[in-house]
Coordinates of C-alpha atoms and ligand atoms in Angstrom, one line a residue:
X1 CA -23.0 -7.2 -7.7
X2 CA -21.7 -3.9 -8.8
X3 CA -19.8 -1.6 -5.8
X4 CA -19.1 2.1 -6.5
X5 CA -15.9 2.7 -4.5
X6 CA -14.3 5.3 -3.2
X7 CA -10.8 6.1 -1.8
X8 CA -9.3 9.4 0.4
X9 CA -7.0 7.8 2.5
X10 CA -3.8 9.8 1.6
X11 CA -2.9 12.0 -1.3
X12 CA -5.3 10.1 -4.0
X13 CA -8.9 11.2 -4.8
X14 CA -10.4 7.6 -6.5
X15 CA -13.4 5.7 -7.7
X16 CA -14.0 3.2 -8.9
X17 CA -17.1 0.6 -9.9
X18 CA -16.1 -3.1 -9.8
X19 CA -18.1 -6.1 -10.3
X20 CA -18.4 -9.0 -7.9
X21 CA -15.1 -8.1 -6.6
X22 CA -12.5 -8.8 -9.6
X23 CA -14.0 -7.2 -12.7
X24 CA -13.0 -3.5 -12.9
X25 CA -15.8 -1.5 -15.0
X26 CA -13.8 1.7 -14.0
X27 CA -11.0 2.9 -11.8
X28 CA -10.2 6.7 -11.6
X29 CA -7.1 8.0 -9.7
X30 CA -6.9 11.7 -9.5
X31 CA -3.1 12.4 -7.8
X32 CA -2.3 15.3 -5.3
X33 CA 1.3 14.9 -6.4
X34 CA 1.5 18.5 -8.5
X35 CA 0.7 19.9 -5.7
X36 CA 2.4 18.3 -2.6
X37 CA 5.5 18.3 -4.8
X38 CA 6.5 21.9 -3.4
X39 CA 7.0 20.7 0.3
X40 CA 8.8 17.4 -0.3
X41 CA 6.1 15.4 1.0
X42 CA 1.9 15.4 1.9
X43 CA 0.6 18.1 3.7
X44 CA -2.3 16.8 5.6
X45 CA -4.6 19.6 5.2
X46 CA -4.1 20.6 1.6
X47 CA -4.8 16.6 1.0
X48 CA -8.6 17.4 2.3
X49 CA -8.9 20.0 1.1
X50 CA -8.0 18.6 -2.5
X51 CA -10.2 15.5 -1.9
X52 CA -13.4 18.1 -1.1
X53 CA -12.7 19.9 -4.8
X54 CA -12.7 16.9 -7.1
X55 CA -14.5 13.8 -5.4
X56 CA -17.6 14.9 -6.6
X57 CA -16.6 15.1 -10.0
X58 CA -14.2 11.8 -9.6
X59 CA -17.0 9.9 -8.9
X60 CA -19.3 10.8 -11.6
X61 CA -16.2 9.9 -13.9
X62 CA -16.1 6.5 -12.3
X63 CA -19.7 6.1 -13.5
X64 CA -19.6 7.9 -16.7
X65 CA -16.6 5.9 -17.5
X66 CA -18.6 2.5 -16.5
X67 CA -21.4 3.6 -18.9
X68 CA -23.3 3.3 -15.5
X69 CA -25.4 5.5 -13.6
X70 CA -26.1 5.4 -9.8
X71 CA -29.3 3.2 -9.8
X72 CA -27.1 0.8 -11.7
X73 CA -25.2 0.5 -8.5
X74 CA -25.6 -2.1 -5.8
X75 CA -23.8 -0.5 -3.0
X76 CA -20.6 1.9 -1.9
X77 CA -17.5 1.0 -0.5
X78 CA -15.5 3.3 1.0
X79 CA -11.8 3.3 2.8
X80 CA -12.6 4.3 6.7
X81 CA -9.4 3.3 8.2
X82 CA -6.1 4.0 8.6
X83 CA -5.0 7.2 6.9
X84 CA -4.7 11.2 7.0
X85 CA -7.9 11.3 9.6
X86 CA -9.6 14.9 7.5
X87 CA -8.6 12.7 4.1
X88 CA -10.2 9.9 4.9
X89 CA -13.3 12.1 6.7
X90 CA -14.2 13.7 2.9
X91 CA -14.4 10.3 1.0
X92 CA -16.4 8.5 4.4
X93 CA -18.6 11.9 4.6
X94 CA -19.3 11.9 0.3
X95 CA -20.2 8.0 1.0
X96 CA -22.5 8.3 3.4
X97 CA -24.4 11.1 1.5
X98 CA -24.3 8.8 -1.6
X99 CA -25.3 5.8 0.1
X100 CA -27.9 7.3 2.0
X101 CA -29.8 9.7 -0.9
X102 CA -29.4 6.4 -3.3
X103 CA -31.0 3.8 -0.5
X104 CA -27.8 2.0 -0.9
X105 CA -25.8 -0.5 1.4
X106 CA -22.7 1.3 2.7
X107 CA -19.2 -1.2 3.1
X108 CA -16.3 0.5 5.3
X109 CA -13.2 -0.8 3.7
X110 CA -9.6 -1.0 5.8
X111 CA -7.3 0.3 3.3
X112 CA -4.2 -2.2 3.9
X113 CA -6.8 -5.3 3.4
X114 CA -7.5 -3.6 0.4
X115 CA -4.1 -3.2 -0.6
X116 CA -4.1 -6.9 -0.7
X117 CA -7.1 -7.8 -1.8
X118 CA -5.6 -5.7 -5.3
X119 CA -4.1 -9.3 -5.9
X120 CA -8.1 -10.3 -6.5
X121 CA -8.2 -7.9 -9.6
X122 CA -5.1 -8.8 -11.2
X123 CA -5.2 -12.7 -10.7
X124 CA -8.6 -14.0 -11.0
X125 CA -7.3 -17.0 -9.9
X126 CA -6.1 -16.7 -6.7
X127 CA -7.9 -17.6 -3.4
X128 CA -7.1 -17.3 0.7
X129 CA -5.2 -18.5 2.1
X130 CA -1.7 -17.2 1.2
X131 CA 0.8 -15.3 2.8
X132 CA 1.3 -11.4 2.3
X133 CA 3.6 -8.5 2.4
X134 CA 1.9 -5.6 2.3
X135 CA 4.6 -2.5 2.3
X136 CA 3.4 0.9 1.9
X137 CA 4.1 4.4 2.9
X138 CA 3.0 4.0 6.5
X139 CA 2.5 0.3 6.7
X140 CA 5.1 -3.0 6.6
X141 CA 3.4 -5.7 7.8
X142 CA 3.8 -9.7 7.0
X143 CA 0.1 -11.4 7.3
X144 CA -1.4 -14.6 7.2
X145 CA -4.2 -13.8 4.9
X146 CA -6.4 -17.0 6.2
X147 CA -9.8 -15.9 4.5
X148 CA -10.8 -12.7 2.8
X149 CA -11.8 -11.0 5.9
X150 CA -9.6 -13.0 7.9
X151 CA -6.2 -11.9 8.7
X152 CA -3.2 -12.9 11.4
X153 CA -0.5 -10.2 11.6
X154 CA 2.6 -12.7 12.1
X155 CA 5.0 -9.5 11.7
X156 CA 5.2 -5.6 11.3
X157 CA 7.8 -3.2 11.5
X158 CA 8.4 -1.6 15.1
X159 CA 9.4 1.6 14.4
X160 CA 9.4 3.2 10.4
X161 CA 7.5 1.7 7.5
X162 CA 9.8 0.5 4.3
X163 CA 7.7 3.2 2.2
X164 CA 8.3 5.7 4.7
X165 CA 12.1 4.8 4.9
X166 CA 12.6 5.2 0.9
X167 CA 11.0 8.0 1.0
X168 CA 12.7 10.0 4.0
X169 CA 16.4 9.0 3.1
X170 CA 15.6 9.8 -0.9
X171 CA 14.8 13.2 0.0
X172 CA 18.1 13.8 2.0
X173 CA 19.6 12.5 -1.5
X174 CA 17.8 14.8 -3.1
X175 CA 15.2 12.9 -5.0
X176 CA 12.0 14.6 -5.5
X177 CA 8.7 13.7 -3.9
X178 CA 7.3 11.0 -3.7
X179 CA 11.2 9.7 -2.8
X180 CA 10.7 6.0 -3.2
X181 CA 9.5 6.0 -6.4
X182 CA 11.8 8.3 -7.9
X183 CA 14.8 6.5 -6.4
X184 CA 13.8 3.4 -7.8
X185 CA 14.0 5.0 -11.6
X186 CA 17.2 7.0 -10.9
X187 CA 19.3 4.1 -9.3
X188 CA 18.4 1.3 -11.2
X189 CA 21.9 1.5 -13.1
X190 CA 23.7 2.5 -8.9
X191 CA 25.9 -0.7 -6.8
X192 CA 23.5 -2.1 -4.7
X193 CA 26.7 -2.9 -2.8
X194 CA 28.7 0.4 -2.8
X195 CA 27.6 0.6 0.9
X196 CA 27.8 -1.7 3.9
X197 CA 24.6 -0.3 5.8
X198 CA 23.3 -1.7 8.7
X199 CA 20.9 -5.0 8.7
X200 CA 18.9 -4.2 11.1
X201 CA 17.4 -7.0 13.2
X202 CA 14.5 -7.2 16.1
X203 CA 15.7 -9.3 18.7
X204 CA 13.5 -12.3 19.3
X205 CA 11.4 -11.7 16.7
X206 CA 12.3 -12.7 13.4
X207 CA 9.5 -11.7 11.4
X208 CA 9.3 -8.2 12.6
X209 CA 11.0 -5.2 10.7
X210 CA 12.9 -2.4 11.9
X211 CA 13.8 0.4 9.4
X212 CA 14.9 3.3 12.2
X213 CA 18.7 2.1 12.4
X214 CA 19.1 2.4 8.5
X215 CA 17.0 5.7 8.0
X216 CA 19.7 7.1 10.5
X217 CA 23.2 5.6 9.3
X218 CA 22.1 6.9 6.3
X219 CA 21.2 10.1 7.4
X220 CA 24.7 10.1 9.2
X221 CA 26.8 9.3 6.5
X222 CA 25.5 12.2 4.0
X223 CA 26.2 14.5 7.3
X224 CA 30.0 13.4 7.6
X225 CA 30.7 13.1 4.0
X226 CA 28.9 16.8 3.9
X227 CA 31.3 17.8 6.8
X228 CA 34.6 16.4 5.4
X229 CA 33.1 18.0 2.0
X230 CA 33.6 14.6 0.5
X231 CA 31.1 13.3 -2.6
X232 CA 28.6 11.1 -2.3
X233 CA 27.5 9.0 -5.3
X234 CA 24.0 9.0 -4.8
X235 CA 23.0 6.0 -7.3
X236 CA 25.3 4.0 -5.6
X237 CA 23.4 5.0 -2.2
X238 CA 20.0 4.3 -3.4
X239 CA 20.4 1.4 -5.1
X240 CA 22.4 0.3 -1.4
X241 CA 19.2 1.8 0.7
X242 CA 16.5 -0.6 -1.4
X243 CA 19.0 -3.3 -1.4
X244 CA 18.5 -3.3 2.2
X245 CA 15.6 -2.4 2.7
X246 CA 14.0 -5.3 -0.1
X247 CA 16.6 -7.8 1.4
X248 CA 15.0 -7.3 4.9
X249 CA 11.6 -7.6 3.7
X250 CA 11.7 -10.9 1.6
X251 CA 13.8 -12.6 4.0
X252 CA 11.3 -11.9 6.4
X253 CA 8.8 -13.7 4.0
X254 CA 10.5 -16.7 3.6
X255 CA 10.7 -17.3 6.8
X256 CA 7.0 -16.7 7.4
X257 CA 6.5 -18.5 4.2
X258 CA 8.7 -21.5 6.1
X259 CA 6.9 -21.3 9.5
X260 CA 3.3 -21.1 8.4
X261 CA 4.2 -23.9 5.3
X262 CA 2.2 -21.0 3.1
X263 CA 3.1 -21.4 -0.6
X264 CA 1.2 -19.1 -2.0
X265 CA 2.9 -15.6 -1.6
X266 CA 1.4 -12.2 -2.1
X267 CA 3.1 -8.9 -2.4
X268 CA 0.9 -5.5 -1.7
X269 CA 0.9 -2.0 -1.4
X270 CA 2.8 1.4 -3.3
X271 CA 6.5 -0.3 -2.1
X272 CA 5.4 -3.6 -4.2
X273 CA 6.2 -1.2 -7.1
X274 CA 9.9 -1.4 -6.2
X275 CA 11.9 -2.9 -9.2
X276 CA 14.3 -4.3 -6.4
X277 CA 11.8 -6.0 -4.6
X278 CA 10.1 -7.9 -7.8
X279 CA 12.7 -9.1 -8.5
X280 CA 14.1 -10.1 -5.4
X281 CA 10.9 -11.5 -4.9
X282 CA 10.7 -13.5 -8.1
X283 CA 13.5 -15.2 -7.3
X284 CA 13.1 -16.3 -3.7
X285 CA 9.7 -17.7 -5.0
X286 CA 11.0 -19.3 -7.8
X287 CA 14.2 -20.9 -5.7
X288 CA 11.6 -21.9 -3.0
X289 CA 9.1 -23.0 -5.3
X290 CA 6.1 -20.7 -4.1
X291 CA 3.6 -19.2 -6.4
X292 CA 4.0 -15.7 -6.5
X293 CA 1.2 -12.7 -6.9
X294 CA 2.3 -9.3 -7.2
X295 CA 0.3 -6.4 -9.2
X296 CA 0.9 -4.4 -12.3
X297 CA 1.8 -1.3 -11.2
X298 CA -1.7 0.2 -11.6
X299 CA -2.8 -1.3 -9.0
X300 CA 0.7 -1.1 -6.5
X301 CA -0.3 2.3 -5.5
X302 CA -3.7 3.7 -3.9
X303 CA -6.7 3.4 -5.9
X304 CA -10.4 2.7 -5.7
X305 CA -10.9 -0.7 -7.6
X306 CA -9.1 -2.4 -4.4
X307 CA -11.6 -0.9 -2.2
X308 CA -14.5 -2.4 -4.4
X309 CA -12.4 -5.7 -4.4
X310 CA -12.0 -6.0 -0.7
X311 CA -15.4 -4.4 -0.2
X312 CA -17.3 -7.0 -1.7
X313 CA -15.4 -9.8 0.2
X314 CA -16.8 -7.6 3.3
X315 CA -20.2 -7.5 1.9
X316 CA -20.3 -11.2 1.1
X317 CA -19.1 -11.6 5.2
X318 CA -22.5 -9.4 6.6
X319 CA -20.1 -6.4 6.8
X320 CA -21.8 -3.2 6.6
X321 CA -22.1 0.2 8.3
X322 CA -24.6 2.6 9.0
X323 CA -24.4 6.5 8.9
X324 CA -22.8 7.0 12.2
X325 CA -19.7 5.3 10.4
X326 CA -16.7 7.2 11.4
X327 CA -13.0 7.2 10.1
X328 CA -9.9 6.3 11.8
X329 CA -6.4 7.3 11.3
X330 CA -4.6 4.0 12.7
X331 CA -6.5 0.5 13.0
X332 CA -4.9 -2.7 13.4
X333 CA -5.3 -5.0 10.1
X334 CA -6.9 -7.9 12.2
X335 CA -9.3 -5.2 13.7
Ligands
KG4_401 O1 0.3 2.2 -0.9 P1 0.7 3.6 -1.2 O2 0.5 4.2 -2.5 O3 0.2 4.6 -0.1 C1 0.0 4.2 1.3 O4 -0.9 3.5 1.6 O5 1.0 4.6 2.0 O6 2.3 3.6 -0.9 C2 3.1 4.8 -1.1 C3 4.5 4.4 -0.9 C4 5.4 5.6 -0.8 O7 6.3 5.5 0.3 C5 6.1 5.6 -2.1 O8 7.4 6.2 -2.1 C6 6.3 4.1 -2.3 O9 5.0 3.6 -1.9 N1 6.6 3.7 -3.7 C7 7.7 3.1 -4.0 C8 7.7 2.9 -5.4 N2 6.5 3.4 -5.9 C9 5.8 3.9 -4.8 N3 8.8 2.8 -3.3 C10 9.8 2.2 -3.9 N4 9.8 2.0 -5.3 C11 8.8 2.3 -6.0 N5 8.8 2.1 -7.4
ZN402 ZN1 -2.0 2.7 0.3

C-alpha cells in the first residue's frame, strides 16, 4: 500500500510517499529556517503562510521523485494534531482537496506518534511493544508504546518541553535559531560539568520531567554575571544545560524501562538528534542490556515519511477521516 503524506505541523513543508509503512519511495522536507532565522524563533503566521506557497509544489516533488503519479497512490496521510493550529490547517486543508478530487482514503496522523513510529523506517525490524522517549520542541513525554496505535503516557514534562528548554536558554547564549541544534555543534568540545545547575525533580512522580527550574537558573546566572560584568564561557554553559537536561531524560527512562520490565527502548523526535543524549543513551542501554532504536538524523526532525509510517499503522487499525476532519493544536498522545 502506497500513502502520499503530508506534514505542516511546525516550520516544515513535507511529503512524502511510503510503502506499507517502512519503505520510503520519497521524503521531501522543504525548511522555513531562512526565514524564521531573523526573529530568533517561528513565527506562527509566516509558518502558514510559507506552507500555502510551496505545498503544492512539495507534493508534486514527492511524487515526481517516487517516479509516481497520483493514481499510483492508495491513500493520504496527513498530520492533524498537535501543532501551530493555521500550520497544520494548510497541509489538513491541501489533503482533503487531494484525497477527495483523487477518490482516495484520507488517514489523520498525530504528529508525536509519528515521531515514533520514524523508528519503523529506520529499523525494519522492530515491533510494539517497546518503551519510548519522544522529546521535541513542544513535547517530552515517556510512553509505553503497547501496539502501533496503542499508547500509555507513563510520564511528560509538567511545565517546558526539553526541545523548548535548549532552545530558549541557547538564545540567551546567543546561539542562533533553531538554539538546540546549534548548541549541540558549538559545545561539543564545552565541560559538561563547569556548572552545578539545578536537577530538577517532580515530587511523587518519578517519571515526570520538569525543565522550568533550569530554564530560569540559567537565565539568572547570565543576568548576574551580566550585572557584575563578569564572563561567561558559553561552551562550558551549554555543554552543562544538555548535560542536564539529557541526564534528566534517560534517567527517567530507565526507570520506566525498570517499572514496565520494557527492554526494547526507543528514542524520538528533533531532541533525539542531541549528540549528548545518544550517547548517554547508548550507554545506559548497553549497561542495562536494552536494545536501543534511535534514528539517523534524517528522520530526528519533522518530516513526512513518519506520517506515512504511522499512517499506515492507522489505516491497518480502521482509522480514517472524512472531509469534516479538522486540525488541533494540542491533543493528548493516547487521544
Ligand atoms: O521534532 P521537532 O523537529 O519539531 C517538533 O515537533 O517540535 O523538534 C524540534 C526541536 C527543537 O527544539 C530543536 O532545537 C531540537 O528539536 N533539536 C535539537 C537538536 N536538533 C534539533 N536539540 C538538541 N540537539 C540537537 N542536535
Ligand atoms: Zn516534530
Amino acid at each position: 500500500m502506497r500513502i502520499l503524506a503530508i506534514e505542516t505541523s511546525c516550520d516544515e513543508t513535507a511529503a512524502a510517499v511510503v510503502e506499507d509503512g517502512r519503505k520510503v519511495l520519497s521524503s521531501i522536507v522543504a525548511s522555513q529556517i531562512d526565514e524564521h532565522i531573523k526573529y530568533g524563533g517561528v513565527v506562527p503566521e509566516i509558518a502558514s503562510r510559507m506552507h500555502s506557497e510551496s505545498i503544492t509544489a512539495i507534493v508534486r516533488e514527492a511524487l515526481n521523485s517516487a517516479g509516481l503519479k497520483l493514481t499510483d497512490i492508495d491513500a493520504v496521510a496527513v498530520t492533524f494534531a498537535p501543532g501551530l493550529i493555521g500550520a497544520l490547517l494548510v497541509g489538513v486543508n491541501y489533503a482533503k482537496g487531494l484525497a477527495y478530487s483523487a477518490g482516495l482514503p484520507l488517514i489523520p496522523v498525530h504528529h508525536i506518534r509519528a515521531h515514533i513510529a520514524a523508528n519503523y523506517i529506520s529499523s525494519p525490524e522492530l515491533e510494539p511493544p517497546f518503551l519510548a522517549l519522544v522529546v521535541s520542541g513542544g513535547h517530552s513525554h515517556l510512553v509505553e508504546v503497547r501496539d502501533y496505535t496503542e499508547f500509555k503516557v507513563l510520564g511528560r514534562t509538567r511545565d517546558d518541553a526539553a526541545g523548548e528548554t535548549l532552545d530558549k536558554t541557547a538564545r540567551v547564549m546567543g546561539f542562533p535559531y533553531p538554539g538546540g541544534a546549534n548548541m549541540d555543534r558549538a559545545c561539543k568540545d564545552g565541560n559538561p560539568h563547569a556548572f552545578n545547575l539545578p536537577r530538577p525533580h517532580v515530587e511523587g512522580s518519578p517519571l515526570d520531567f520538569s525543565f522550568s527550574g533550569l530554564k530560569t537558573a540559567v537565565l539568572n546566572l547570565i543576568n548576574s554575571a551580566n550585572q557584575k560584568g563578569e564572563e561567561i564561557n558559553f561552551k562550558d554553559l551549554g555543554a552543562s544545560v544538555m548535560e542536564r537536561v539529557t541526564g534528566c531524560l534517560v534517567e527517567n527512562t530507565l526507570e520506566a524501562a525498570k517499572l514496565t520490565r520494557l527492554t526494547k527502548i526507543v528514542a524520538a523526535g528533533g531532541v533525539a538528534a542531541n549528540s549528548v543524549l545518544r550517547a548517554k543513551m547508548r550507554d545506559m542501554c548497553e549497561k542495562n542490556n536494552f536494545e536501543l532504536f534511535i534514528p539517523p538524523l534524517s528522520l530526528c526532525g519533522d518530516n513526512a515519511a513518519m506520517i506515512g509510517a504511522q499512517g499506515y499503522y492507522e489505516f491497518l487499525a480502521g482509522v480514517k477521516a472524512d472531509l469534516n476532519l479538522n486540525a488541533f493544536a494540542s491533543k493528548d498522545i493516547d487521544f
